[in-house]
Tab-separated table of C-alpha atoms in Angstrom:
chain	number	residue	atom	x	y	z
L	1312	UNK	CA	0.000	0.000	0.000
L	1313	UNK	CA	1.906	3.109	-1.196
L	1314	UNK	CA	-1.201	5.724	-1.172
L	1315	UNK	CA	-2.057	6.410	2.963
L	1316	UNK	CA	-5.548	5.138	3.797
L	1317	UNK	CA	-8.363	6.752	4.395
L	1318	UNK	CA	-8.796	8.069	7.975
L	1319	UNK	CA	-11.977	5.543	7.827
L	1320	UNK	CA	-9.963	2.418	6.805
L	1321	UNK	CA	-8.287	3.410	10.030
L	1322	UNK	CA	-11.253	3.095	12.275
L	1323	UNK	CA	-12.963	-0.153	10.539
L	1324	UNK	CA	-8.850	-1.804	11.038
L	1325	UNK	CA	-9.057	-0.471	15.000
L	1326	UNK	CA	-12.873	-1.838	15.170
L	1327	UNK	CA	-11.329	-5.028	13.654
L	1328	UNK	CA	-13.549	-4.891	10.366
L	1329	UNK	CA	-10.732	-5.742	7.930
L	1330	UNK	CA	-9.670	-8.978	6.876
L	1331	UNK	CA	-5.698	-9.853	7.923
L	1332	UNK	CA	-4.885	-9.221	4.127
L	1333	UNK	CA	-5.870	-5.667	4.532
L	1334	UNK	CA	-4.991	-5.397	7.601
L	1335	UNK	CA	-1.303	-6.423	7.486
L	1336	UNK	CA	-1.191	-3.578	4.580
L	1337	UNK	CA	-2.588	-1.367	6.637
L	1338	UNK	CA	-0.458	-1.766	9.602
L	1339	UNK	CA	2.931	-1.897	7.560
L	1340	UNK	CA	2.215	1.368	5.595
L	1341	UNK	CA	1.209	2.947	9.094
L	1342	UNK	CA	5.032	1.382	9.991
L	1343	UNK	CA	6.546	4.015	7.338
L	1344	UNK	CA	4.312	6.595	7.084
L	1345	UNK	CA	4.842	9.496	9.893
L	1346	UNK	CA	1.436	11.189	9.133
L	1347	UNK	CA	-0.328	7.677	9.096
L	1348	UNK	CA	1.385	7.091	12.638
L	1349	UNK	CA	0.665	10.003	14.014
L	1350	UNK	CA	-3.310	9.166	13.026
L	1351	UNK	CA	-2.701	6.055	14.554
L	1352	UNK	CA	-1.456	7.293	17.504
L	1353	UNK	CA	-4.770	9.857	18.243
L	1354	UNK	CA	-6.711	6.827	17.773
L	1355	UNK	CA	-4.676	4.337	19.883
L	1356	UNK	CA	-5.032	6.637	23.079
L	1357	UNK	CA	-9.092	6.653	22.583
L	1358	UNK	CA	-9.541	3.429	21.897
L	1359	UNK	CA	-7.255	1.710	24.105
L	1360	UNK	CA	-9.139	4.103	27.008
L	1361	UNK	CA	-12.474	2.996	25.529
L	1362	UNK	CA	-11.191	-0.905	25.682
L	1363	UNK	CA	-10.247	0.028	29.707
L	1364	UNK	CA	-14.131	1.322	30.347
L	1365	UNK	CA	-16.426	-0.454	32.120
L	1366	UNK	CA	-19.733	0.527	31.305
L	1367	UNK	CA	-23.112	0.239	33.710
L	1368	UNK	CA	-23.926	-2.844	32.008
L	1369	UNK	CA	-21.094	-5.813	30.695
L	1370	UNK	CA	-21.841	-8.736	28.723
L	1371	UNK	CA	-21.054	-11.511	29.439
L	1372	UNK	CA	-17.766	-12.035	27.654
L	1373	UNK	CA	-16.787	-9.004	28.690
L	1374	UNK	CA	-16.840	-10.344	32.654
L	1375	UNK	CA	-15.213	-13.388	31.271
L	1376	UNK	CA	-12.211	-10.972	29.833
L	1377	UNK	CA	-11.933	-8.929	33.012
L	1378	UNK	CA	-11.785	-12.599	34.888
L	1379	UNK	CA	-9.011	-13.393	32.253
L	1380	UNK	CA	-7.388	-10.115	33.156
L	1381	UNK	CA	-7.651	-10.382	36.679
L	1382	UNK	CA	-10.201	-8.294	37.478
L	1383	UNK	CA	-11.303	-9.391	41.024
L	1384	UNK	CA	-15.018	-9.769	40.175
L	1385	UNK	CA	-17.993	-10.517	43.186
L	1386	UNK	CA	-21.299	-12.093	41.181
L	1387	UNK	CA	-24.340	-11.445	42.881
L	1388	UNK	CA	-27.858	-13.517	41.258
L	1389	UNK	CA	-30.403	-11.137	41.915
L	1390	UNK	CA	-34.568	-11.939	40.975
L	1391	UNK	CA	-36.782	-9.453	40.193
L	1392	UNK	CA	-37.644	-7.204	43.904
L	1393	UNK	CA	-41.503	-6.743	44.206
L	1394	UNK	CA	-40.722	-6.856	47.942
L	1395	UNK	CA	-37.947	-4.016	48.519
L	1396	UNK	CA	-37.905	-4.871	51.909
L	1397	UNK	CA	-36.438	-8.842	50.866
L	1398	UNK	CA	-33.528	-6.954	48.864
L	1399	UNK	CA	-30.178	-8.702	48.762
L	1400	UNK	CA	-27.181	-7.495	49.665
L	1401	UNK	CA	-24.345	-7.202	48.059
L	1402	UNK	CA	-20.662	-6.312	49.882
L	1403	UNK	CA	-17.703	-4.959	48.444
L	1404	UNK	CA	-15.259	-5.883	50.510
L	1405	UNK	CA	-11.523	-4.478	49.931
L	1406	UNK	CA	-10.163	-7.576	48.046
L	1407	UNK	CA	-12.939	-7.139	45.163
L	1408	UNK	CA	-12.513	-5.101	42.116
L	1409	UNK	CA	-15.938	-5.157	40.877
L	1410	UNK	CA	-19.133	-6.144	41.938
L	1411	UNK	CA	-21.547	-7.676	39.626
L	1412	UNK	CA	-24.973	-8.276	39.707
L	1413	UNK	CA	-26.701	-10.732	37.229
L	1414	UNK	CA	-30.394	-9.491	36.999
L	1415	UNK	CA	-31.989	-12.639	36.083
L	1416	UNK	CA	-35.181	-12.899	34.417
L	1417	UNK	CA	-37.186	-14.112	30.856
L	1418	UNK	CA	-35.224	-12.741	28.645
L	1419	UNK	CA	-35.836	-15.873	26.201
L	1420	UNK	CA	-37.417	-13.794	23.201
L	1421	UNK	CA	-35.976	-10.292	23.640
L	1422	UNK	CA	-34.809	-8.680	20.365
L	1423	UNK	CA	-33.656	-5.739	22.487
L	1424	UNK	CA	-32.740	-5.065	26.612
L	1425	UNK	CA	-33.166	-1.431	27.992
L	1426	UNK	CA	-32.387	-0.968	31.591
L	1427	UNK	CA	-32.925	2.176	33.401
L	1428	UNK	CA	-31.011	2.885	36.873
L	1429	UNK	CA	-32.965	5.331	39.079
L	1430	UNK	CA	-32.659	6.741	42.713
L	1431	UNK	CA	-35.561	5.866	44.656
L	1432	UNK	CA	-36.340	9.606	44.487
L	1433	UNK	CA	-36.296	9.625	40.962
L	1434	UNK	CA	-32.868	11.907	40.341
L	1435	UNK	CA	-30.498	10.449	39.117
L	1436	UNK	CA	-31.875	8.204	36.595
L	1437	UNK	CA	-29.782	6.900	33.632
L	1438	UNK	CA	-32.092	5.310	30.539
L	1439	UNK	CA	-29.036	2.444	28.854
L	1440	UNK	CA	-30.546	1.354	25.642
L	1441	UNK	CA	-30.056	-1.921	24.002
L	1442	UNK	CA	-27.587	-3.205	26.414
L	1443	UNK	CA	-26.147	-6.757	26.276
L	1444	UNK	CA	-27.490	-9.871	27.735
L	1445	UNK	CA	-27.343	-13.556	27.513
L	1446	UNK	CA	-31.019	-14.625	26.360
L	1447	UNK	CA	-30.190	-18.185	27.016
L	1448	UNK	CA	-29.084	-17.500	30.577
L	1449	UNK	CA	-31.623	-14.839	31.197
L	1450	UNK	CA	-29.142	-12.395	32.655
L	1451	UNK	CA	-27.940	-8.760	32.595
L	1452	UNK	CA	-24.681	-8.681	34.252
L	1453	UNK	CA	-24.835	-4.307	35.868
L	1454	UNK	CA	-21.304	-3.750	37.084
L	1455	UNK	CA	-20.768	-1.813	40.414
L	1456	UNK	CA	-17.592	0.343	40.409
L	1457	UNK	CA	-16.011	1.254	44.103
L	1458	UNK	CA	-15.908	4.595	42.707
L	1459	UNK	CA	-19.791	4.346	42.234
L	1460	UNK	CA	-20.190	4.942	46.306
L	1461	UNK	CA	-22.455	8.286	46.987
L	1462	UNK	CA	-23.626	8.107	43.316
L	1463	UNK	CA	-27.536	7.557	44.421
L	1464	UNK	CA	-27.022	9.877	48.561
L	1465	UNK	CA	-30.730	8.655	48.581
L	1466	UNK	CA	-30.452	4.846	48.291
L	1467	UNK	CA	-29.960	1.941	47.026
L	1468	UNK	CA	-31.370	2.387	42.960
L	1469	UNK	CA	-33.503	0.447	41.135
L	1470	UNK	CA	-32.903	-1.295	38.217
L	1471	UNK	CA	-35.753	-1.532	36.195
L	1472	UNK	CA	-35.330	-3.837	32.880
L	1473	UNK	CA	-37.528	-4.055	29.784
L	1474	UNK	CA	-37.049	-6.120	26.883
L	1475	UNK	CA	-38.708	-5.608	23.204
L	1476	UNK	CA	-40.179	-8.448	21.528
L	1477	UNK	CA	-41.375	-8.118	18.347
L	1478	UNK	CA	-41.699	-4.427	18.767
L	1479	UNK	CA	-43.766	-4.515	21.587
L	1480	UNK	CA	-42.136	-3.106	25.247
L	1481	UNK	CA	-42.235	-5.468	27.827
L	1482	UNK	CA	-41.357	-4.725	31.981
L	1483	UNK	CA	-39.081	-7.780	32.852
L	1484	UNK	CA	-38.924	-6.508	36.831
L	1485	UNK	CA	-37.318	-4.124	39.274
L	1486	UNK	CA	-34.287	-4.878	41.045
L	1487	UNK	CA	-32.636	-3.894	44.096
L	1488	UNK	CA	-29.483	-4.640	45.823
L	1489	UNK	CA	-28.269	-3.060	48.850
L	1490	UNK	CA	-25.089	-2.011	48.485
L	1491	UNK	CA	-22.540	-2.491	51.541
L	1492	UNK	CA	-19.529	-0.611	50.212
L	1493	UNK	CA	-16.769	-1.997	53.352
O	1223	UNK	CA	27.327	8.645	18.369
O	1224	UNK	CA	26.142	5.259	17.900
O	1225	UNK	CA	24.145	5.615	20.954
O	1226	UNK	CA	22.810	8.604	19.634
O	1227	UNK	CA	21.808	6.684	16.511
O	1228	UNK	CA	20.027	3.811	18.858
O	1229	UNK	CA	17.925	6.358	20.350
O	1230	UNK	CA	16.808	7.776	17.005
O	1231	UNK	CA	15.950	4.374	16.496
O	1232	UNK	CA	13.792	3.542	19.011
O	1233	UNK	CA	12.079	6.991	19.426
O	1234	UNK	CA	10.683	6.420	15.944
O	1235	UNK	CA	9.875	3.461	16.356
O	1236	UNK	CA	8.528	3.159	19.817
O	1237	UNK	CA	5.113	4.493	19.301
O	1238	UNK	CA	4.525	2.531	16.505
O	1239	UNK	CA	5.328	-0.651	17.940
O	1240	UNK	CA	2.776	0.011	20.793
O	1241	UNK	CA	0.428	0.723	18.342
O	1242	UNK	CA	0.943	-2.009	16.631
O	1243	UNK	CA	0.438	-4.087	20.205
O	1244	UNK	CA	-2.464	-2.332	21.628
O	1245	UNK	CA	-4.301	-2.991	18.521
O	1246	UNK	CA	-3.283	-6.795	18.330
O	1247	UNK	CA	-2.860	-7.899	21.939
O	1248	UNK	CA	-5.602	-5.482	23.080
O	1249	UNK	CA	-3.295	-5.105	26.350
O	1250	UNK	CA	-1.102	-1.903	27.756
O	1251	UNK	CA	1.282	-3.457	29.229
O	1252	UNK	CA	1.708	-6.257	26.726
O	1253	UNK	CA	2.039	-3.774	24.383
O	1254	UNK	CA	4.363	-2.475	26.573
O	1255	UNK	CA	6.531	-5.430	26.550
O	1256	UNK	CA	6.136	-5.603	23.197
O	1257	UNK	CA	7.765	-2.507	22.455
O	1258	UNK	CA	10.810	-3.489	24.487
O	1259	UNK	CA	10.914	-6.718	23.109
O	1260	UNK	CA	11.137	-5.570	19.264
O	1261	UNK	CA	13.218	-3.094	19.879
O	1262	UNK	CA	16.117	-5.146	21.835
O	1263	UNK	CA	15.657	-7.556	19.194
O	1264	UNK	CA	16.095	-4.939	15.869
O	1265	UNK	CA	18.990	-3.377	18.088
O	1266	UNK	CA	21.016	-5.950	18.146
O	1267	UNK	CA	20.266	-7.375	15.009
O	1268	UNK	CA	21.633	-3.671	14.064
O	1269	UNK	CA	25.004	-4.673	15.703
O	1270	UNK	CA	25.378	-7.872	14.603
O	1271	UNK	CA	24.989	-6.683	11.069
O	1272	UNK	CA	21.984	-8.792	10.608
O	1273	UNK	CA	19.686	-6.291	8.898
O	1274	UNK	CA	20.199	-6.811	5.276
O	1275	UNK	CA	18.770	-3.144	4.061
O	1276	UNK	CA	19.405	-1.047	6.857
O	1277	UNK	CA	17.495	1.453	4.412
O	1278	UNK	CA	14.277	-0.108	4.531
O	1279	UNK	CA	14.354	-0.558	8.236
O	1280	UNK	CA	10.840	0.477	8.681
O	1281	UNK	CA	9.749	-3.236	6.417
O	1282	UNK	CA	12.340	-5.039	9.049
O	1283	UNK	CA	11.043	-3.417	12.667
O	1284	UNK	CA	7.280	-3.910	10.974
O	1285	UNK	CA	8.395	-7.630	10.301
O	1286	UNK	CA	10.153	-8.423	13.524
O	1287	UNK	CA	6.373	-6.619	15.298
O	1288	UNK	CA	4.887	-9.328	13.867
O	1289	UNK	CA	6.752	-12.373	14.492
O	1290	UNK	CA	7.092	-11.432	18.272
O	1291	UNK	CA	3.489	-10.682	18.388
O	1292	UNK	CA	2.465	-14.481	17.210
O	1293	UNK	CA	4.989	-15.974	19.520
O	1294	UNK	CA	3.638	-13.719	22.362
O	1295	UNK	CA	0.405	-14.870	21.303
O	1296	UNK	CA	1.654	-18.676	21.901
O	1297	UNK	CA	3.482	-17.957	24.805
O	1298	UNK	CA	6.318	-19.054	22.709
O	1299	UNK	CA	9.066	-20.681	24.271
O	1300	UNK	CA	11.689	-18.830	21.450
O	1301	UNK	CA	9.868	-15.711	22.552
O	1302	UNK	CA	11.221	-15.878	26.126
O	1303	UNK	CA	14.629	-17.049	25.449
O	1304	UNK	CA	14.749	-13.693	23.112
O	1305	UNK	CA	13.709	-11.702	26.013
O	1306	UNK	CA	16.120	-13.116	28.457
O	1307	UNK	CA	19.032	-13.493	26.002
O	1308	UNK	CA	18.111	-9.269	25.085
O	1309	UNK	CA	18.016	-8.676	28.794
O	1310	UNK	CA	21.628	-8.196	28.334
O	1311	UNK	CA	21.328	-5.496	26.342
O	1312	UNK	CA	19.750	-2.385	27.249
O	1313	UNK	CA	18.011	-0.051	25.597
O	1314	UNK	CA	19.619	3.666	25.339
O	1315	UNK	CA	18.623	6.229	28.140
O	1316	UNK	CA	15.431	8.231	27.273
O	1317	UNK	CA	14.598	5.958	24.321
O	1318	UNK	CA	10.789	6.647	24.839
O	1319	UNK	CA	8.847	9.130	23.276
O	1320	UNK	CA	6.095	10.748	25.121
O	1321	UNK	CA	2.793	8.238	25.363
O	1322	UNK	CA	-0.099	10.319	26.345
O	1323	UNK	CA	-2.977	8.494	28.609
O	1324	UNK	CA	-6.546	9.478	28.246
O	1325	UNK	CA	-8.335	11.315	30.968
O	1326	UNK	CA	-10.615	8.509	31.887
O	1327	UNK	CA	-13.056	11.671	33.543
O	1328	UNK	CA	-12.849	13.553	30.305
O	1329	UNK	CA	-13.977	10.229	28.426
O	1330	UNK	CA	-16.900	9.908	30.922
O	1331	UNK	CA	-17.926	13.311	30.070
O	1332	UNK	CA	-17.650	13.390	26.230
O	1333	UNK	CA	-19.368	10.013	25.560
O	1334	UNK	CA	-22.596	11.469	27.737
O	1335	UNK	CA	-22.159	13.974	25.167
O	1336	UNK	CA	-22.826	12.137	22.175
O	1337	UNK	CA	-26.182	11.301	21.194
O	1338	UNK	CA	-27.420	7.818	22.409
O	1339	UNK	CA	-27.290	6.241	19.412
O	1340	UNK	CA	-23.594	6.989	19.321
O	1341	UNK	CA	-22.607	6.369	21.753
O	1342	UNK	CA	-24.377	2.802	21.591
O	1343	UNK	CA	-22.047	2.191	18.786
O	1344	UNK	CA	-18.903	3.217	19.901
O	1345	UNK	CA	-19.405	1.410	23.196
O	1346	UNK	CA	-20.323	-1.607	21.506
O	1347	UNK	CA	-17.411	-1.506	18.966
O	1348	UNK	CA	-14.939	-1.290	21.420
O	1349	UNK	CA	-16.189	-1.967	24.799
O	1350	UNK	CA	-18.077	-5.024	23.754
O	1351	UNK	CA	-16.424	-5.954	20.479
O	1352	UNK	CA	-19.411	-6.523	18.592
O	1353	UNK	CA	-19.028	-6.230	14.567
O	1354	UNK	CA	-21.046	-3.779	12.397
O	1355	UNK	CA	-23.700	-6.382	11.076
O	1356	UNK	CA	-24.806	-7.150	14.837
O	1357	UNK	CA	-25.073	-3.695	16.090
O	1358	UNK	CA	-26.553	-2.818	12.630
O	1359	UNK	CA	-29.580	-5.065	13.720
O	1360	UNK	CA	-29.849	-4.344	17.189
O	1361	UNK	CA	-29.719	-0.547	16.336
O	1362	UNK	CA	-31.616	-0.737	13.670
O	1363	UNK	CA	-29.574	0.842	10.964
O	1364	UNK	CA	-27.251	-0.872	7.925
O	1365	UNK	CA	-23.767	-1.855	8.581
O	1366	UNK	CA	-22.493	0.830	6.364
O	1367	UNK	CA	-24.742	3.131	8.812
O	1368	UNK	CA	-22.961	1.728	11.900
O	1369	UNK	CA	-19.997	2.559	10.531
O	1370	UNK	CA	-20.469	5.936	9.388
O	1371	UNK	CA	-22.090	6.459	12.923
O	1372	UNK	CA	-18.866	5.021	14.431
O	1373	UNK	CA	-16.611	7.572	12.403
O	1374	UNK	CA	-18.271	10.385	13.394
O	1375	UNK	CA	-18.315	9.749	16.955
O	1376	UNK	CA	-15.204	8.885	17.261
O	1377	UNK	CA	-14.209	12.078	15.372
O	1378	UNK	CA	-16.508	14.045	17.881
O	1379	UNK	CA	-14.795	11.961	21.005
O	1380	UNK	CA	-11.216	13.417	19.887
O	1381	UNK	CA	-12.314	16.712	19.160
O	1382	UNK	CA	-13.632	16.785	22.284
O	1383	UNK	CA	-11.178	15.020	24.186
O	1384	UNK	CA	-8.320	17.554	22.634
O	1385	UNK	CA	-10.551	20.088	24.199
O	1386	UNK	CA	-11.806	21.003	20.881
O	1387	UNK	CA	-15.974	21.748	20.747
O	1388	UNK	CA	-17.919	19.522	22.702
O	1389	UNK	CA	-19.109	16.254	21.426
């Protein structure tokens, strides 16, 4: 590849879209090419921070990568919390990285997951659109961050999951975990 | 002077290695090692007089980035007798160009800047590695859409991150 590649063949070789062919061509003209490089380099630093986020809600192979990592990960099964009073609890304790909780429910023909996390006052409230799940273990896996402590002053939030099926909106359940954060 | 010369060496190529290993072994600090590794391995080849067209160095770093990269990637047993036998020699004295990390807080606050849809994509890209045709369908765009939705946002993210206009 003599001619530098567009700033989009770039992206789609980062997002891993080309095939190795391409790919190897890519990469070695990047090797000679200072303007290419310093492209590369922009995108590198976002991308390799983007890799590093954990977002509100992981699939599943993303847990299994942080595992692989050693990531010290807590899973907590929680069912759906009609009763807030029955709410489990969930501990991070000083040795854990991460807490996870696996929000378990039918999730068997869901074409789509939305999950909205809410203080029981209402403020804040976070709307996460088609998030990832695992249909055939009915889970969404909502990661807990130490640095998450005195997000919600007014307690524990709820997470509140709906799937679509078939274009129609359906409530899967609320969820609540109380959070112990020592 | 030849020192000199080393260091010219691996401050080209440094970056470009790590690159190279961020994108491949999706790791920092393999990358990291990676970047140490190729370039203890090109220097002494550089010595020995092992580098057949010192000209076209760029095609023999590039090559040598590969090869280490597939052993690392079998936990090659020639890999790690390279490292130790390169332990021996070290690399020159401020051989590193500058490697700038991104403000994880920054990154917080310019994805909530992007429209959802966005940011959607780029999270699912390159948080949860999902290709173009999946997200396509669960977003409910084309491929070609994803992707044009994924260049722009990305664009936005480093414009913003550079403390350009806001995503």
């Amino acid at each position: 590849m003599s001619e530098c590649p567009p700033k989009e063949t770039l992206v789609a070789n980062w997002a891993g879209e080309l095939g190795d062919e391409a790919a190897a061509a890519v990469d070695e003209h990047v090797f000679g090419c200072d303007a290419c490089t310093a492209e590369t380099e922009r995108l590198a630093g976002l991308v390799g921070a983007l890799r590093e986020k954990i977002p509100f809600v992981i699939s599943h192979a993303h847990r299994d990568r942080l595992v692989a990592a050693g990531t010290r990960i807590h899973v907590t099964p929680v069912e759906p919390t009609p009763d807030r009073a029955a709410k489990k609890s969930a501990r991070f304790t000083p040795d854990l990285d991460l807490l996870v909780f696996a929000l378990r429910g039918d999730l068997a023909n869901a074409d789509r997951i939305d999950v909205e996390i809410a203080s029981p006052t209402g403020t804040p409230r976070y709307l996460l659109e088609d998030v990832p799940f695992d249909r055939k273990a009915g889970e969404v896996l909502i990661a807990c961050q130490r640095h998450f402590e005195g997000m919600f002053p007014a307690g524990d939030p709820v997470f509140s999951v709906h799937a679509v099926e078939a274009g129609e909106r359906r409530a899967v359940g609320d969820y609540v975990v109380a959070h112990v954060w020592r | 002077m030849e020192a000199e010369h080393e260091r010219r060496i691996c401050q080209r190529y440094s970056n470009r290695i790590r690159c190279y290993g961020l994108r491949h072994l999706r790791d920092g600090v393999a990358a990291e090692d990676l970047v140490q590794q190729v370039l203890l391995v090109v220097l002494q080849a550089l010595r020995d007089g092992r580098v057949r067209d010192v000209d076209n160095l760029d095609g023999y770093v590039f090559g040598t980035c590969r090869h280490t990269v597939m052993d690392m990637r079998r936990g090659d047993a020639r890999q790690r007798r390279i490292a130790d036998e390169s332990a021996a020699t070290a690399l020159p004295e401020g051989y590193e160009p500058p490697w700038a990390l991104a403000d994880r807080a920054r990154l917080d606050a310019c994805l909530e800047r992007l429209d959802a849809r966005a940011r959607a994509v780029v999270l699912a890209t390159f948080v949860d590695e999902r290709d173009a045709d999946d997200i396509g369908r669960a977003v409910g765009v084309s491929p070609g859409n994803v992707r044009v939705i994924r260049y722009r946002a990305l664009a936005a993210l480093q414009l913003c991150m550079e403390g350009g206009h806001p995503a």
